JSON list of C-alpha atoms in Angstrom, two decimals:
[
{"chain": "F", "resi": 263, "resn": "UNK", "atom": "CA", "xyz": [96.15, -87.86, -63.78]},
{"chain": "F", "resi": 264, "resn": "UNK", "atom": "CA", "xyz": [98.47, -88.38, -60.60]},
{"chain": "F", "resi": 265, "resn": "UNK", "atom": "CA", "xyz": [95.97, -86.23, -58.92]},
{"chain": "F", "resi": 266, "resn": "UNK", "atom": "CA", "xyz": [93.01, -88.61, -59.65]},
{"chain": "F", "resi": 267, "resn": "UNK", "atom": "CA", "xyz": [94.93, -91.23, -58.56]},
{"chain": "F", "resi": 268, "resn": "UNK", "atom": "CA", "xyz": [95.81, -89.74, -55.43]},
{"chain": "F", "resi": 269, "resn": "UNK", "atom": "CA", "xyz": [92.21, -88.59, -55.06]},
{"chain": "F", "resi": 270, "resn": "UNK", "atom": "CA", "xyz": [90.88, -92.00, -55.71]},
{"chain": "F", "resi": 271, "resn": "UNK", "atom": "CA", "xyz": [93.21, -93.79, -53.24]},
{"chain": "F", "resi": 272, "resn": "UNK", "atom": "CA", "xyz": [92.19, -91.15, -50.28]},
{"chain": "F", "resi": 273, "resn": "UNK", "atom": "CA", "xyz": [88.29, -91.82, -50.79]},
{"chain": "F", "resi": 274, "resn": "UNK", "atom": "CA", "xyz": [89.03, -95.60, -50.89]},
{"chain": "F", "resi": 275, "resn": "UNK", "atom": "CA", "xyz": [90.81, -95.20, -47.52]},
{"chain": "F", "resi": 276, "resn": "UNK", "atom": "CA", "xyz": [88.33, -93.44, -45.99]},
{"chain": "F", "resi": 277, "resn": "UNK", "atom": "CA", "xyz": [85.32, -95.48, -47.24]},
{"chain": "F", "resi": 278, "resn": "UNK", "atom": "CA", "xyz": [87.25, -98.58, -45.39]},
{"chain": "F", "resi": 279, "resn": "UNK", "atom": "CA", "xyz": [87.38, -96.64, -42.28]},
{"chain": "F", "resi": 280, "resn": "UNK", "atom": "CA", "xyz": [84.25, -95.80, -42.43]},
{"chain": "F", "resi": 281, "resn": "UNK", "atom": "CA", "xyz": [82.74, -99.19, -42.93]},
{"chain": "F", "resi": 282, "resn": "UNK", "atom": "CA", "xyz": [85.00, -100.52, -40.40]},
{"chain": "F", "resi": 283, "resn": "UNK", "atom": "CA", "xyz": [83.70, -98.47, -37.47]},
{"chain": "F", "resi": 284, "resn": "UNK", "atom": "CA", "xyz": [80.22, -99.34, -38.83]},
{"chain": "F", "resi": 285, "resn": "UNK", "atom": "CA", "xyz": [81.01, -102.88, -37.92]},
{"chain": "F", "resi": 286, "resn": "UNK", "atom": "CA", "xyz": [79.12, -104.22, -34.31]},
{"chain": "F", "resi": 287, "resn": "UNK", "atom": "CA", "xyz": [81.53, -105.21, -31.90]},
{"chain": "F", "resi": 288, "resn": "UNK", "atom": "CA", "xyz": [81.13, -108.53, -29.99]},
{"chain": "F", "resi": 289, "resn": "UNK", "atom": "CA", "xyz": [79.90, -106.50, -26.74]},
{"chain": "F", "resi": 290, "resn": "UNK", "atom": "CA", "xyz": [77.28, -104.74, -28.57]},
{"chain": "F", "resi": 291, "resn": "UNK", "atom": "CA", "xyz": [76.01, -108.01, -30.36]},
{"chain": "F", "resi": 292, "resn": "UNK", "atom": "CA", "xyz": [75.59, -109.43, -26.59]},
{"chain": "F", "resi": 293, "resn": "UNK", "atom": "CA", "xyz": [73.56, -106.68, -25.50]},
{"chain": "F", "resi": 294, "resn": "UNK", "atom": "CA", "xyz": [71.18, -106.95, -28.20]},
{"chain": "F", "resi": 295, "resn": "UNK", "atom": "CA", "xyz": [70.33, -110.62, -27.67]},
{"chain": "F", "resi": 296, "resn": "UNK", "atom": "CA", "xyz": [67.16, -111.51, -26.17]},
{"chain": "F", "resi": 297, "resn": "UNK", "atom": "CA", "xyz": [67.37, -112.12, -22.34]},
{"chain": "F", "resi": 298, "resn": "UNK", "atom": "CA", "xyz": [64.20, -114.27, -20.29]},
{"chain": "F", "resi": 299, "resn": "UNK", "atom": "CA", "xyz": [62.83, -112.86, -17.06]},
{"chain": "F", "resi": 300, "resn": "UNK", "atom": "CA", "xyz": [60.35, -114.97, -14.70]},
{"chain": "F", "resi": 301, "resn": "UNK", "atom": "CA", "xyz": [58.13, -112.90, -12.47]},
{"chain": "F", "resi": 302, "resn": "UNK", "atom": "CA", "xyz": [55.72, -114.18, -10.20]},
{"chain": "F", "resi": 303, "resn": "UNK", "atom": "CA", "xyz": [52.37, -112.57, -10.78]},
{"chain": "F", "resi": 304, "resn": "UNK", "atom": "CA", "xyz": [48.90, -112.29, -8.71]},
{"chain": "F", "resi": 305, "resn": "UNK", "atom": "CA", "xyz": [47.19, -113.38, -11.94]},
{"chain": "F", "resi": 306, "resn": "UNK", "atom": "CA", "xyz": [44.53, -116.08, -11.19]},
{"chain": "F", "resi": 307, "resn": "UNK", "atom": "CA", "xyz": [42.60, -116.90, -14.58]},
{"chain": "F", "resi": 308, "resn": "UNK", "atom": "CA", "xyz": [42.59, -116.98, -18.32]},
{"chain": "F", "resi": 309, "resn": "UNK", "atom": "CA", "xyz": [41.37, -113.68, -18.35]},
{"chain": "F", "resi": 310, "resn": "UNK", "atom": "CA", "xyz": [44.56, -112.24, -16.28]},
{"chain": "F", "resi": 311, "resn": "UNK", "atom": "CA", "xyz": [46.76, -114.24, -18.73]},
{"chain": "F", "resi": 312, "resn": "UNK", "atom": "CA", "xyz": [45.14, -112.28, -21.59]},
{"chain": "F", "resi": 313, "resn": "UNK", "atom": "CA", "xyz": [45.50, -108.98, -19.95]},
{"chain": "F", "resi": 314, "resn": "UNK", "atom": "CA", "xyz": [48.99, -109.64, -18.94]},
{"chain": "F", "resi": 315, "resn": "UNK", "atom": "CA", "xyz": [50.11, -110.76, -22.44]},
{"chain": "F", "resi": 316, "resn": "UNK", "atom": "CA", "xyz": [48.69, -108.28, -24.18]},
{"chain": "F", "resi": 317, "resn": "UNK", "atom": "CA", "xyz": [50.13, -105.75, -21.62]},
{"chain": "F", "resi": 318, "resn": "UNK", "atom": "CA", "xyz": [53.34, -106.56, -22.12]},
{"chain": "F", "resi": 319, "resn": "UNK", "atom": "CA", "xyz": [53.30, -107.11, -25.85]},
{"chain": "F", "resi": 320, "resn": "UNK", "atom": "CA", "xyz": [53.00, -103.47, -25.93]},
{"chain": "F", "resi": 321, "resn": "UNK", "atom": "CA", "xyz": [56.39, -102.77, -23.86]},
{"chain": "F", "resi": 322, "resn": "UNK", "atom": "CA", "xyz": [59.33, -101.87, -25.88]},
{"chain": "F", "resi": 323, "resn": "UNK", "atom": "CA", "xyz": [61.93, -104.34, -26.19]},
{"chain": "F", "resi": 324, "resn": "UNK", "atom": "CA", "xyz": [59.50, -107.23, -25.46]},
{"chain": "F", "resi": 325, "resn": "UNK", "atom": "CA", "xyz": [59.81, -110.19, -27.90]},
{"chain": "F", "resi": 326, "resn": "UNK", "atom": "CA", "xyz": [57.37, -112.58, -26.13]},
{"chain": "F", "resi": 327, "resn": "UNK", "atom": "CA", "xyz": [55.14, -112.92, -22.94]},
{"chain": "F", "resi": 328, "resn": "UNK", "atom": "CA", "xyz": [53.70, -116.12, -21.38]},
{"chain": "F", "resi": 329, "resn": "UNK", "atom": "CA", "xyz": [51.53, -116.46, -18.20]},
{"chain": "F", "resi": 330, "resn": "UNK", "atom": "CA", "xyz": [51.42, -119.83, -16.59]},
{"chain": "F", "resi": 331, "resn": "UNK", "atom": "CA", "xyz": [48.28, -119.41, -14.73]},
{"chain": "F", "resi": 332, "resn": "UNK", "atom": "CA", "xyz": [48.79, -122.72, -12.52]},
{"chain": "F", "resi": 333, "resn": "UNK", "atom": "CA", "xyz": [52.19, -121.45, -11.23]},
{"chain": "F", "resi": 334, "resn": "UNK", "atom": "CA", "xyz": [51.11, -117.56, -11.83]},
{"chain": "F", "resi": 335, "resn": "UNK", "atom": "CA", "xyz": [54.73, -117.09, -13.17]},
{"chain": "F", "resi": 336, "resn": "UNK", "atom": "CA", "xyz": [55.12, -114.82, -16.49]},
{"chain": "F", "resi": 337, "resn": "UNK", "atom": "CA", "xyz": [57.84, -115.59, -18.58]},
{"chain": "F", "resi": 338, "resn": "UNK", "atom": "CA", "xyz": [59.04, -112.49, -20.79]},
{"chain": "F", "resi": 339, "resn": "UNK", "atom": "CA", "xyz": [61.78, -112.48, -23.53]},
{"chain": "F", "resi": 340, "resn": "UNK", "atom": "CA", "xyz": [63.15, -109.43, -24.13]},
{"chain": "F", "resi": 341, "resn": "UNK", "atom": "CA", "xyz": [65.92, -107.09, -25.19]},
{"chain": "F", "resi": 342, "resn": "UNK", "atom": "CA", "xyz": [68.19, -105.59, -22.57]},
{"chain": "F", "resi": 343, "resn": "UNK", "atom": "CA", "xyz": [68.99, -103.02, -24.76]},
{"chain": "F", "resi": 344, "resn": "UNK", "atom": "CA", "xyz": [65.47, -101.56, -25.18]},
{"chain": "F", "resi": 345, "resn": "UNK", "atom": "CA", "xyz": [64.19, -102.05, -21.53]},
{"chain": "F", "resi": 346, "resn": "UNK", "atom": "CA", "xyz": [64.78, -103.50, -18.35]},
{"chain": "F", "resi": 347, "resn": "UNK", "atom": "CA", "xyz": [63.54, -106.20, -15.51]},
{"chain": "F", "resi": 348, "resn": "UNK", "atom": "CA", "xyz": [62.68, -103.29, -13.40]},
{"chain": "F", "resi": 349, "resn": "UNK", "atom": "CA", "xyz": [60.39, -101.69, -16.23]},
{"chain": "F", "resi": 350, "resn": "UNK", "atom": "CA", "xyz": [58.79, -104.92, -17.05]},
{"chain": "F", "resi": 351, "resn": "UNK", "atom": "CA", "xyz": [57.83, -105.45, -13.27]},
{"chain": "F", "resi": 352, "resn": "UNK", "atom": "CA", "xyz": [56.57, -101.75, -13.33]},
{"chain": "F", "resi": 353, "resn": "UNK", "atom": "CA", "xyz": [54.37, -102.86, -16.25]},
{"chain": "F", "resi": 354, "resn": "UNK", "atom": "CA", "xyz": [53.11, -105.99, -14.65]},
{"chain": "F", "resi": 355, "resn": "UNK", "atom": "CA", "xyz": [52.31, -103.80, -11.42]},
{"chain": "F", "resi": 356, "resn": "UNK", "atom": "CA", "xyz": [50.50, -100.98, -13.57]},
{"chain": "F", "resi": 357, "resn": "UNK", "atom": "CA", "xyz": [48.37, -103.81, -15.44]},
{"chain": "F", "resi": 358, "resn": "UNK", "atom": "CA", "xyz": [47.13, -104.54, -11.73]},
{"chain": "F", "resi": 359, "resn": "UNK", "atom": "CA", "xyz": [49.13, -107.56, -10.75]},
{"chain": "F", "resi": 360, "resn": "UNK", "atom": "CA", "xyz": [51.92, -108.24, -8.16]},
{"chain": "F", "resi": 361, "resn": "UNK", "atom": "CA", "xyz": [55.29, -108.61, -9.50]},
{"chain": "F", "resi": 362, "resn": "UNK", "atom": "CA", "xyz": [57.25, -110.62, -7.22]},
{"chain": "F", "resi": 363, "resn": "UNK", "atom": "CA", "xyz": [57.12, -108.58, -3.90]},
{"chain": "F", "resi": 364, "resn": "UNK", "atom": "CA", "xyz": [56.24, -105.53, -5.03]},
{"chain": "F", "resi": 365, "resn": "UNK", "atom": "CA", "xyz": [52.52, -105.01, -4.94]},
{"chain": "F", "resi": 366, "resn": "UNK", "atom": "CA", "xyz": [50.27, -104.11, -7.75]},
{"chain": "F", "resi": 367, "resn": "UNK", "atom": "CA", "xyz": [49.43, -100.73, -8.43]},
{"chain": "F", "resi": 368, "resn": "UNK", "atom": "CA", "xyz": [46.15, -100.03, -6.25]},
{"chain": "F", "resi": 369, "resn": "UNK", "atom": "CA", "xyz": [44.15, -97.86, -8.93]},
{"chain": "F", "resi": 370, "resn": "UNK", "atom": "CA", "xyz": [45.11, -100.74, -11.44]},
{"chain": "F", "resi": 371, "resn": "UNK", "atom": "CA", "xyz": [44.07, -103.46, -9.75]},
{"chain": "F", "resi": 372, "resn": "UNK", "atom": "CA", "xyz": [40.84, -101.60, -8.21]},
{"chain": "F", "resi": 373, "resn": "UNK", "atom": "CA", "xyz": [39.64, -101.87, -12.24]},
{"chain": "F", "resi": 374, "resn": "UNK", "atom": "CA", "xyz": [40.14, -105.19, -12.71]},
{"chain": "F", "resi": 375, "resn": "UNK", "atom": "CA", "xyz": [37.05, -107.45, -13.13]},
{"chain": "F", "resi": 376, "resn": "UNK", "atom": "CA", "xyz": [36.25, -109.38, -10.00]},
{"chain": "F", "resi": 377, "resn": "UNK", "atom": "CA", "xyz": [37.32, -112.77, -11.42]},
{"chain": "F", "resi": 378, "resn": "UNK", "atom": "CA", "xyz": [40.78, -111.33, -11.54]},
{"chain": "F", "resi": 379, "resn": "UNK", "atom": "CA", "xyz": [41.30, -110.42, -8.01]},
{"chain": "F", "resi": 380, "resn": "UNK", "atom": "CA", "xyz": [43.53, -112.19, -5.83]},
{"chain": "F", "resi": 381, "resn": "UNK", "atom": "CA", "xyz": [41.09, -112.08, -2.87]},
{"chain": "F", "resi": 382, "resn": "UNK", "atom": "CA", "xyz": [38.62, -114.02, -5.15]},
{"chain": "F", "resi": 383, "resn": "UNK", "atom": "CA", "xyz": [37.55, -117.17, -3.22]},
{"chain": "F", "resi": 384, "resn": "UNK", "atom": "CA", "xyz": [36.36, -118.81, -6.50]},
{"chain": "F", "resi": 385, "resn": "UNK", "atom": "CA", "xyz": [40.14, -119.14, -7.33]},
{"chain": "F", "resi": 386, "resn": "UNK", "atom": "CA", "xyz": [41.51, -120.06, -3.98]},
{"chain": "F", "resi": 387, "resn": "UNK", "atom": "CA", "xyz": [43.70, -117.13, -3.75]},
{"chain": "F", "resi": 388, "resn": "UNK", "atom": "CA", "xyz": [44.71, -115.58, -0.68]}
]
């Protein structure tokens, strides 16, 4: 009987140690929280808005992406433990748009419709 009592106490001790290690630390919780990033783009129309928001929706860790067309600013809410600001800017470039000071991927830019190109005079861009 004493053996079973000792065994039961040992199991209880092991389980409590296991659960205490499984709890998330405050630093890990902070890392999982959402961050917001504003990226100045070369987007000029509502088609650009749809294209960028859809492309960013497929990026790992992105919770939302909203483009304000008049200001050309893309606001991305993302989880910092899943992606980074550099990866998000690269995703914008690979979609065919400038991301802050970094120019768009040339090949992706050439595939954009004419209305989405920054040299289009109809939208008053460059």
